[in-house]
C-alpha cells in the first residue's frame, strides 16, 4: 500500500490514533536542550551558537540542514521533497531579548547579564527540533506521508523581523502552508489557544525627536519649553488619535521612553520619545503613519518645537487561515482531546510570522506554558519569564499530529483526483 493511500486511522472517529508521540528519552533530551539555549541566549542576527546547536542535532539524526544566507537560522527538510507536492513548514524563532534574566532560583538562568529568553523562543525552537526528530524517525519507518520543512528563523524581535529576509532567501520554496506556536503564560500547559482570523496585531516602532531654543528655567517664556512639549506629545497624540481613528481599529500608541534634559534648572534644547504603534486592523495599520504624523505635527507646532519622526514599519497582523486553524484544532484533539483546545482573543502583540502568511496560508497557536494550578499572573517580555517544561512535549506531539494529518489528507485528495 502506498503512503498516499494510507488514510484510515485506528482509534475512534473523534480521536484517531496517530504515531509520533514523544519517547521519554527524547523528552528528557529536549528539556536539557531548551535549558542550554536558555543559558546562552543570543540576540537577533547573532544566533550563531544557537544555529550551530540545532544544526548539529539535526545532522546527528541523519538530516541535512541548510544554514540561511544571513549566517544564522536554518531550514531542514524531513523526507525527500518530490518537487511537486507542497510541504507543510513548521516555524520557530530562535532569538532572545536584550533584557536581564531576573530568575534566581533555577540553574539554567541566562549566563549573560543583558540577555534573556523572556519570550519563549527557546521553547519554540526546541518544539520544532523535537518534532523534526520524531518525524525523521517516522520517515525511516515509512510512516511519514509527505515531507515536512523545519524552519528556524532568526531575528523575530528585530523590526521588521527576520521573516522577511528568510522569505527572500527562499525558505518558502516548495511550501504550501506553514504553522507555528507561541508560548502563552496565561494558558495551562497541556492546552493550546486558537483563533481563526487575526490573532495578533500590527506593530511599528515610533521615534520622535524634538528641538528648540533652551534656556534657564527661570525664564521659560524665552525658550521653547521642550520638556513641556515632550510631555504634551506623550499625552495628547494618543488622545487625539482616539478621536480620529475608528475605535474598532484598536490602534494604540504607547511610549516606552522619554528623555529630556540633564539639570533641574536648565530647559534642554533636545527631547526624544520612542514607543510602539499597534493596530488590530490591517486597514488602520496602513492609515496609521499619516494620522500619527499629522497629530505630532499639530501638538509640537502648538508648542513651537521643531520635530523629526522616524516611523519604522514593523509587521502586519498574523491572520490565521480558517482551514489551517481547523487542522491545528483537530491535531490537538487527536493528541489530548477536544477539551485541550480553547478559544483565544486577538492580542495587541506583534509577530513577524505574519509575513509568511502574505505568501502561503498558515496559522499560529498559543501554546500553554503555565503550570496548572498556578494563579500567579505572568507575561512575556519580563525578566522572570519561565515555563512549565511539560509544554515542550505537548508542542512536539501537537506538531507531529498536524504534519501527519495534513500529509494523510493531502494524499487522500491526490488519490481521489487520480
Short mmCIF file of C-alpha atoms in Angstrom, two decimals:
data_model
loop_
_atom_site.label_atom_id
_atom_site.label_comp_id
_atom_site.label_asym_id
_atom_site.label_seq_id
_atom_site.Cartn_x
_atom_site.Cartn_y
_atom_site.Cartn_z
CA UNK A 1 0.00 0.00 0.00
CA UNK A 2 1.38 3.40 -0.94
CA UNK A 3 1.79 6.13 1.66
CA UNK A 4 -0.76 8.26 -0.15
CA UNK A 5 -3.48 5.59 0.26
CA UNK A 6 -2.94 5.05 3.99
CA UNK A 7 -5.72 7.33 5.19
CA UNK A 8 -7.67 5.11 7.61
CA UNK A 9 -6.57 5.79 11.16
CA UNK A 10 -7.06 3.44 14.13
CA UNK A 11 -8.89 4.61 17.22
CA UNK A 12 -12.29 6.27 17.48
CA UNK A 13 -13.63 8.66 14.81
CA UNK A 14 -13.43 11.54 17.31
CA UNK A 15 -9.93 10.67 18.45
CA UNK A 16 -7.99 8.54 15.96
CA UNK A 17 -4.63 7.16 16.95
CA UNK A 18 -1.54 8.57 15.30
CA UNK A 19 2.13 7.68 15.61
CA UNK A 20 4.54 10.42 16.53
CA UNK A 21 4.33 10.51 20.30
CA UNK A 22 7.46 11.59 22.15
CA UNK A 23 9.60 8.86 23.75
CA UNK A 24 10.76 9.53 27.30
CA UNK A 25 14.47 9.59 26.44
CA UNK A 26 13.91 12.26 23.79
CA UNK A 27 11.65 14.22 26.12
CA UNK A 28 14.48 14.47 28.66
CA UNK A 29 16.98 15.43 25.95
CA UNK A 30 14.75 18.20 24.67
CA UNK A 31 14.30 19.69 28.13
CA UNK A 32 18.08 19.72 28.50
CA UNK A 33 18.40 21.31 25.04
CA UNK A 34 15.95 24.05 25.95
CA UNK A 35 17.79 24.76 29.18
CA UNK A 36 21.07 25.06 27.32
CA UNK A 37 19.51 27.60 24.94
CA UNK A 38 18.05 29.44 27.92
CA UNK A 39 21.51 29.73 29.47
CA UNK A 40 23.02 31.02 26.22
CA UNK A 41 20.54 33.50 24.71
CA UNK A 42 21.57 35.31 21.54
CA UNK A 43 20.07 38.46 20.08
CA UNK A 44 18.70 38.86 16.57
CA UNK A 45 21.20 38.20 13.75
CA UNK A 46 23.72 36.98 16.37
CA UNK A 47 22.32 33.46 16.89
CA UNK A 48 25.47 31.62 15.78
CA UNK A 49 25.76 29.26 18.75
CA UNK A 50 22.03 28.53 18.63
CA UNK A 51 22.16 27.81 14.91
CA UNK A 52 25.16 25.52 15.36
CA UNK A 53 23.46 23.57 18.15
CA UNK A 54 20.32 22.99 16.09
CA UNK A 55 22.33 22.03 13.03
CA UNK A 56 24.47 19.55 14.95
CA UNK A 57 21.46 17.76 16.44
CA UNK A 58 19.68 17.51 13.10
CA UNK A 59 22.81 16.15 11.42
CA UNK A 60 23.16 13.60 14.22
CA UNK A 61 19.69 12.39 13.24
CA UNK A 62 20.85 11.91 9.64
CA UNK A 63 19.19 15.04 8.29
CA UNK A 64 20.70 17.73 6.05
CA UNK A 65 20.02 21.21 7.48
CA UNK A 66 20.95 24.29 5.45
CA UNK A 67 22.03 27.49 7.19
CA UNK A 68 20.42 30.64 5.79
CA UNK A 69 22.48 33.09 3.76
CA UNK A 70 22.47 35.54 6.67
CA UNK A 71 24.64 33.10 8.63
CA UNK A 72 22.07 32.41 11.35
CA UNK A 73 18.89 30.39 11.19
CA UNK A 74 18.39 27.31 9.04
CA UNK A 75 15.91 25.10 7.22
CA UNK A 76 15.79 21.32 7.10
CA UNK A 77 13.51 19.04 5.11
CA UNK A 78 12.35 15.82 6.73
CA UNK A 79 11.66 13.39 3.91
CA UNK A 80 12.57 13.94 0.29
CA UNK A 81 10.57 16.58 -1.50
CA UNK A 82 9.42 15.44 -4.93
CA UNK A 83 9.37 18.97 -6.31
CA UNK A 84 5.61 18.81 -6.87
CA UNK A 85 3.53 18.31 -3.73
CA UNK A 86 3.81 21.33 -1.46
CA UNK A 87 5.22 20.78 2.01
CA UNK A 88 4.00 21.84 5.42
CA UNK A 89 6.51 24.07 7.22
CA UNK A 90 6.98 24.18 10.99
CA UNK A 91 8.44 27.53 12.01
CA UNK A 92 10.37 28.51 15.14
CA UNK A 93 12.03 31.82 16.04
CA UNK A 94 15.43 31.48 17.71
CA UNK A 95 16.48 34.90 19.05
CA UNK A 96 16.35 36.31 22.59
CA UNK A 97 15.61 39.71 24.11
CA UNK A 98 18.07 42.36 25.37
CA UNK A 99 16.80 42.30 28.97
CA UNK A 100 18.33 40.81 32.15
CA UNK A 101 17.22 37.38 33.36
CA UNK A 102 15.69 38.07 36.78
CA UNK A 103 15.28 34.41 37.80
CA UNK A 104 17.48 33.43 40.74
CA UNK A 105 16.04 30.03 41.66
CA UNK A 106 16.95 27.98 38.56
CA UNK A 107 20.31 26.64 37.45
CA UNK A 108 19.57 27.40 33.80
CA UNK A 109 19.17 31.18 34.10
CA UNK A 110 20.95 33.25 31.46
CA UNK A 111 24.73 33.37 31.71
CA UNK A 112 24.70 36.83 30.07
CA UNK A 113 23.75 39.85 32.20
CA UNK A 114 21.83 41.66 29.48
CA UNK A 115 20.09 38.90 27.51
CA UNK A 116 17.26 36.51 28.23
CA UNK A 117 14.85 34.15 26.52
CA UNK A 118 11.96 36.09 28.01
CA UNK A 119 9.53 35.41 25.16
CA UNK A 120 9.81 31.63 24.93
CA UNK A 121 11.75 31.38 21.68
CA UNK A 122 13.92 28.70 23.28
CA UNK A 123 10.75 26.64 23.73
CA UNK A 124 9.57 27.30 20.16
CA UNK A 125 12.96 26.19 18.85
CA UNK A 126 13.01 23.05 20.97
CA UNK A 127 9.47 22.10 19.95
CA UNK A 128 10.24 22.32 16.22
CA UNK A 129 13.54 20.47 16.72
CA UNK A 130 11.77 17.72 18.65
CA UNK A 131 9.02 17.44 16.06
CA UNK A 132 11.66 17.15 13.34
CA UNK A 133 13.45 14.35 15.17
CA UNK A 134 10.21 12.41 15.71
CA UNK A 135 9.12 12.90 12.10
CA UNK A 136 12.54 11.80 10.86
CA UNK A 137 12.13 8.52 12.73
CA UNK A 138 8.65 8.08 11.24
CA UNK A 139 10.12 8.73 7.79
CA UNK A 140 12.68 5.98 8.35
CA UNK A 141 9.79 3.67 9.21
CA UNK A 142 7.87 4.66 6.09
CA UNK A 143 5.17 6.37 8.14
CA UNK A 144 5.62 9.98 7.04
CA UNK A 145 3.05 10.60 4.28
CA UNK A 146 4.60 13.82 3.00
CA UNK A 147 7.87 15.72 3.56
CA UNK A 148 7.90 18.48 6.18
CA UNK A 149 10.16 21.54 6.32
CA UNK A 150 11.63 22.74 9.60
CA UNK A 151 12.27 26.49 9.63
CA UNK A 152 14.38 28.06 12.37
CA UNK A 153 14.15 31.80 11.82
CA UNK A 154 16.48 34.45 13.27
CA UNK A 155 15.69 37.97 14.47
CA UNK A 156 11.97 37.86 15.16
CA UNK A 157 12.40 40.56 17.80
CA UNK A 158 14.11 42.98 15.38
CA UNK A 159 11.66 45.10 13.40
CA UNK A 160 10.58 44.49 10.71
CA UNK A 161 11.54 40.94 11.67
CA UNK A 162 13.82 38.29 10.27
CA UNK A 163 10.95 36.59 8.44
CA UNK A 164 11.26 38.99 5.51
CA UNK A 165 14.93 38.12 4.99
CA UNK A 166 14.19 34.42 5.38
CA UNK A 167 11.47 34.60 2.73
CA UNK A 168 13.82 36.42 0.35
CA UNK A 169 16.35 33.61 0.83
CA UNK A 170 13.81 31.05 -0.40
CA UNK A 171 12.62 29.31 2.78
CA UNK A 172 9.07 29.05 1.36
CA UNK A 173 10.12 27.43 -1.90
CA UNK A 174 8.08 24.23 -2.08
CA UNK A 175 5.98 25.15 0.97
CA UNK A 176 2.18 25.06 0.71
CA UNK A 177 1.27 26.03 4.26
CA UNK A 178 3.04 26.98 7.48
CA UNK A 179 2.27 26.62 11.19
CA UNK A 180 3.83 27.90 14.41
CA UNK A 181 3.26 28.13 18.14
CA UNK A 182 3.87 30.95 20.59
CA UNK A 183 4.22 30.46 24.33
CA UNK A 184 1.29 31.80 26.35
CA UNK A 185 1.80 32.05 30.13
CA UNK A 186 -1.94 32.64 30.58
CA UNK A 187 -2.81 29.16 29.27
CA UNK A 188 -2.15 25.94 31.20
CA UNK A 189 0.48 23.55 29.92
CA UNK A 190 -1.29 20.75 28.11
CA UNK A 191 -3.62 23.13 26.29
CA UNK A 192 -3.48 25.42 23.27
CA UNK A 193 -5.35 28.57 22.29
CA UNK A 194 -6.67 29.01 18.77
CA UNK A 195 -8.39 31.76 16.82
CA UNK A 196 -9.28 31.87 13.11
CA UNK A 197 -8.57 35.24 11.57
CA UNK A 198 -6.39 37.88 13.21
CA UNK A 199 -4.66 36.56 16.35
CA UNK A 200 -2.00 39.29 16.77
CA UNK A 201 -1.79 42.93 15.78
CA UNK A 202 0.30 45.13 13.56
CA UNK A 203 3.30 46.65 15.32
CA UNK A 204 5.59 49.55 14.35
CA UNK A 205 8.33 51.46 16.14
CA UNK A 206 7.87 55.21 16.54
CA UNK A 207 10.66 57.66 17.40
CA UNK A 208 10.13 61.41 17.78
CA UNK A 209 12.92 63.96 18.15
CA UNK A 210 12.02 67.48 19.32
CA UNK A 211 14.31 70.52 19.22
CA UNK A 212 14.19 74.20 20.06
CA UNK A 213 15.85 77.04 21.96
CA UNK A 214 16.64 76.05 25.52
CA UNK A 215 17.47 78.26 28.45
CA UNK A 216 17.04 78.97 32.14
CA UNK A 217 14.03 77.53 33.97
CA UNK A 218 13.56 80.99 35.47
CA UNK A 219 12.63 82.32 32.02
CA UNK A 220 10.65 79.62 30.16
CA UNK A 221 8.89 82.34 28.13
CA UNK A 222 12.19 82.99 26.35
CA UNK A 223 12.64 79.35 25.40
CA UNK A 224 10.98 76.52 23.54
CA UNK A 225 9.98 74.55 26.61
CA UNK A 226 10.84 71.12 25.26
CA UNK A 227 10.08 69.23 28.45
CA UNK A 228 6.52 70.50 28.34
CA UNK A 229 6.37 69.92 24.57
CA UNK A 230 7.54 66.32 25.01
CA UNK A 231 5.01 65.79 27.79
CA UNK A 232 2.20 67.11 25.63
CA UNK A 233 3.23 64.93 22.68
CA UNK A 234 3.28 61.92 25.00
CA UNK A 235 -0.22 62.64 26.33
CA UNK A 236 -2.04 64.49 23.58
CA UNK A 237 -1.02 62.50 20.49
CA UNK A 238 -2.55 59.20 21.72
CA UNK A 239 -5.62 61.14 22.92
CA UNK A 240 -6.10 62.85 19.55
CA UNK A 241 -5.81 59.54 17.71
CA UNK A 242 -8.65 58.01 19.74
CA UNK A 243 -10.93 60.62 18.15
CA UNK A 244 -9.52 60.42 14.64
CA UNK A 245 -9.38 56.66 14.15
CA UNK A 246 -12.27 54.21 14.24
CA UNK A 247 -12.32 52.81 17.78
CA UNK A 248 -12.78 49.33 16.30
CA UNK A 249 -9.34 49.54 14.70
CA UNK A 250 -7.75 49.05 18.11
CA UNK A 251 -4.91 51.45 17.33
CA UNK A 252 -2.67 52.17 20.29
CA UNK A 253 0.34 54.48 20.55
CA UNK A 254 2.27 53.68 23.72
CA UNK A 255 5.52 55.34 24.75
CA UNK A 256 8.31 53.29 26.28
CA UNK A 257 10.96 56.01 26.59
CA UNK A 258 11.04 59.78 27.12
CA UNK A 259 14.35 61.57 27.51
CA UNK A 260 14.98 65.31 28.00
CA UNK A 261 17.49 67.40 29.89
CA UNK A 262 20.30 66.87 32.39
CA UNK A 263 19.83 69.54 35.07
CA UNK A 264 16.83 70.65 37.11
CA UNK A 265 17.30 74.36 36.28
CA UNK A 266 18.03 74.08 32.55
CA UNK A 267 15.41 73.81 29.83
CA UNK A 268 17.03 71.49 27.25
CA UNK A 269 17.40 72.06 23.54
CA UNK A 270 16.53 68.48 22.67
CA UNK A 271 13.98 65.85 23.72
CA UNK A 272 13.18 62.35 22.47
CA UNK A 273 10.27 59.94 22.70
CA UNK A 274 10.10 56.39 21.44
CA UNK A 275 7.37 53.81 21.59
CA UNK A 276 5.20 51.48 19.56
CA UNK A 277 2.19 51.74 17.30
CA UNK A 278 -0.17 48.76 17.41
CA UNK A 279 -3.30 48.11 15.33
CA UNK A 280 -5.81 45.28 15.46
CA UNK A 281 -7.00 46.14 11.96
CA UNK A 282 -4.88 45.82 8.82
CA UNK A 283 -6.58 48.77 7.12
CA UNK A 284 -5.91 51.02 10.11
CA UNK A 285 -2.27 49.97 10.04
CA UNK A 286 -1.97 51.29 6.51
CA UNK A 287 -3.59 54.59 7.52
CA UNK A 288 -1.66 54.99 10.76
CA UNK A 289 1.52 56.79 9.58
CA UNK A 290 -0.30 59.76 8.04
CA UNK A 291 -2.66 60.09 11.01
CA UNK A 292 0.11 59.85 13.60
CA UNK A 293 2.44 62.25 11.82
CA UNK A 294 -0.34 64.83 11.48
CA UNK A 295 -1.12 64.59 15.20
CA UNK A 296 2.53 65.01 16.17
CA UNK A 297 2.84 67.99 13.83
CA UNK A 298 -0.21 69.62 15.42
CA UNK A 299 0.93 69.19 19.02
CA UNK A 300 4.63 70.01 18.51
CA UNK A 301 3.85 73.09 16.42
CA UNK A 302 1.48 74.37 19.08
CA UNK A 303 4.43 74.42 21.49
CA UNK A 304 6.86 75.91 18.97
CA UNK A 305 9.00 72.77 18.77
CA UNK A 306 10.69 71.54 15.63
CA UNK A 307 10.36 67.79 15.16
CA UNK A 308 11.64 64.80 13.25
CA UNK A 309 9.77 61.49 13.06
CA UNK A 310 11.25 58.06 12.45
CA UNK A 311 8.34 55.70 11.90
CA UNK A 312 9.75 52.20 11.38
CA UNK A 313 7.19 49.95 9.76
CA UNK A 314 7.12 46.62 11.55
CA UNK A 315 4.73 43.76 10.93
CA UNK A 316 1.08 43.38 9.90
CA UNK A 317 -1.32 41.26 12.00
CA UNK A 318 -0.99 37.47 11.97
CA UNK A 319 -4.22 36.40 10.24
CA UNK A 320 -4.82 32.68 10.74
CA UNK A 321 -6.25 30.80 7.78
CA UNK A 322 -9.51 29.13 8.91
CA UNK A 323 -8.74 25.78 7.27
CA UNK A 324 -5.24 25.59 8.75
CA UNK A 325 -6.61 26.67 12.14
CA UNK A 326 -9.07 23.77 11.94
CA UNK A 327 -6.18 21.42 11.12
CA UNK A 328 -4.46 22.56 14.33
CA UNK A 329 -7.66 22.12 16.32
CA UNK A 330 -8.04 18.56 15.04
CA UNK A 331 -4.38 17.77 15.68
CA UNK A 332 -4.64 18.82 19.32
CA UNK A 333 -7.91 16.93 19.72
CA UNK A 334 -6.21 13.78 18.43
CA UNK A 335 -3.41 14.12 20.96
CA UNK A 336 -5.23 15.40 24.05
CA UNK A 337 -8.92 15.61 23.30
CA UNK A 338 -11.10 18.45 22.11
CA UNK A 339 -11.21 19.89 25.64
CA UNK A 340 -7.49 20.71 25.37
CA UNK A 341 -8.29 23.45 22.84
CA UNK A 342 -9.58 26.83 23.97
CA UNK A 343 -10.58 29.89 22.02
CA UNK A 344 -8.27 32.87 22.44
CA UNK A 345 -8.60 36.58 21.82
CA UNK A 346 -6.65 38.79 19.43
CA UNK A 347 -3.55 40.18 21.09
CA UNK A 348 -2.01 43.62 20.62
CA UNK A 349 1.37 41.93 20.42
CA UNK A 350 3.18 41.80 17.07
CA UNK A 351 4.72 38.75 15.37
CA UNK A 352 6.67 38.59 12.10
CA UNK A 353 5.11 35.19 11.36
CA UNK A 354 2.58 37.44 9.61
CA UNK A 355 4.97 37.94 6.69
CA UNK A 356 4.83 34.23 5.81
CA UNK A 357 1.06 34.44 5.65
CA UNK A 358 1.37 37.07 2.93
CA UNK A 359 2.65 34.22 0.73
CA UNK A 360 1.10 30.94 1.95
CA UNK A 361 -1.83 30.05 4.21
CA UNK A 362 -0.97 29.18 7.78
CA UNK A 363 -1.84 29.54 11.43
CA UNK A 364 -0.24 30.19 14.79
CA UNK A 365 -1.43 28.55 18.01
CA UNK A 366 -0.85 29.74 21.55
CA UNK A 367 1.00 27.02 23.44
CA UNK A 368 0.08 26.88 27.11
CA UNK A 369 3.11 27.19 29.39
CA UNK A 370 1.51 27.90 32.78
CA UNK A 371 1.84 25.26 35.46
CA UNK A 372 -1.71 24.00 36.08
CA UNK A 373 -3.00 25.44 39.34
CA UNK A 374 -0.60 28.39 39.30
CA UNK A 375 -2.60 31.58 39.87
CA UNK A 376 0.35 33.97 39.52
CA UNK A 377 -0.15 36.49 36.74
CA UNK A 378 2.70 36.15 34.27
CA UNK A 379 3.52 37.79 30.98
CA UNK A 380 6.01 37.72 28.13
CA UNK A 381 8.99 40.09 27.83
CA UNK A 382 9.64 40.01 31.58
CA UNK A 383 12.95 39.08 33.12
CA UNK A 384 11.33 36.44 35.33
CA UNK A 385 9.64 34.63 32.43
CA UNK A 386 9.76 30.84 32.63
CA UNK A 387 7.64 27.90 31.51
CA UNK A 388 6.28 24.58 32.66
CA UNK A 389 8.60 22.41 30.59
CA UNK A 390 5.95 19.75 30.04
CA UNK A 391 4.75 22.16 27.33
CA UNK A 392 7.68 21.06 25.18
CA UNK A 393 6.36 17.52 24.81
CA UNK A 394 2.86 18.84 24.21
CA UNK A 395 4.12 21.07 21.42
CA UNK A 396 6.14 18.30 19.78
CA UNK A 397 3.22 15.88 19.69
CA UNK A 398 0.86 18.64 18.55
CA UNK A 399 3.13 19.44 15.60
CA UNK A 400 3.68 15.80 14.64
CA UNK A 401 -0.07 15.21 14.64
CA UNK A 402 -0.63 18.26 12.44
CA UNK A 403 2.05 17.13 9.99
CA UNK A 404 0.65 13.59 9.79
CA UNK A 405 -2.97 14.65 9.43
CA UNK A 406 -2.07 17.18 6.76
CA UNK A 407 0.02 14.69 4.83
CA UNK A 408 -2.56 11.92 5.03
CA UNK A 409 -5.36 14.17 3.85
CA UNK A 410 -3.28 15.60 1.04
CA UNK A 411 -2.51 12.05 -0.03
CA UNK A 412 -6.15 11.08 0.09
CA UNK A 413 -7.04 14.10 -2.07
CA UNK A 414 -4.35 13.19 -4.59
CA UNK A 415 -5.61 9.61 -4.70
CA UNK A 416 -9.17 10.75 -5.27
CA UNK A 417 -8.02 13.05 -8.06
CA UNK A 418 -6.31 10.17 -9.81
#
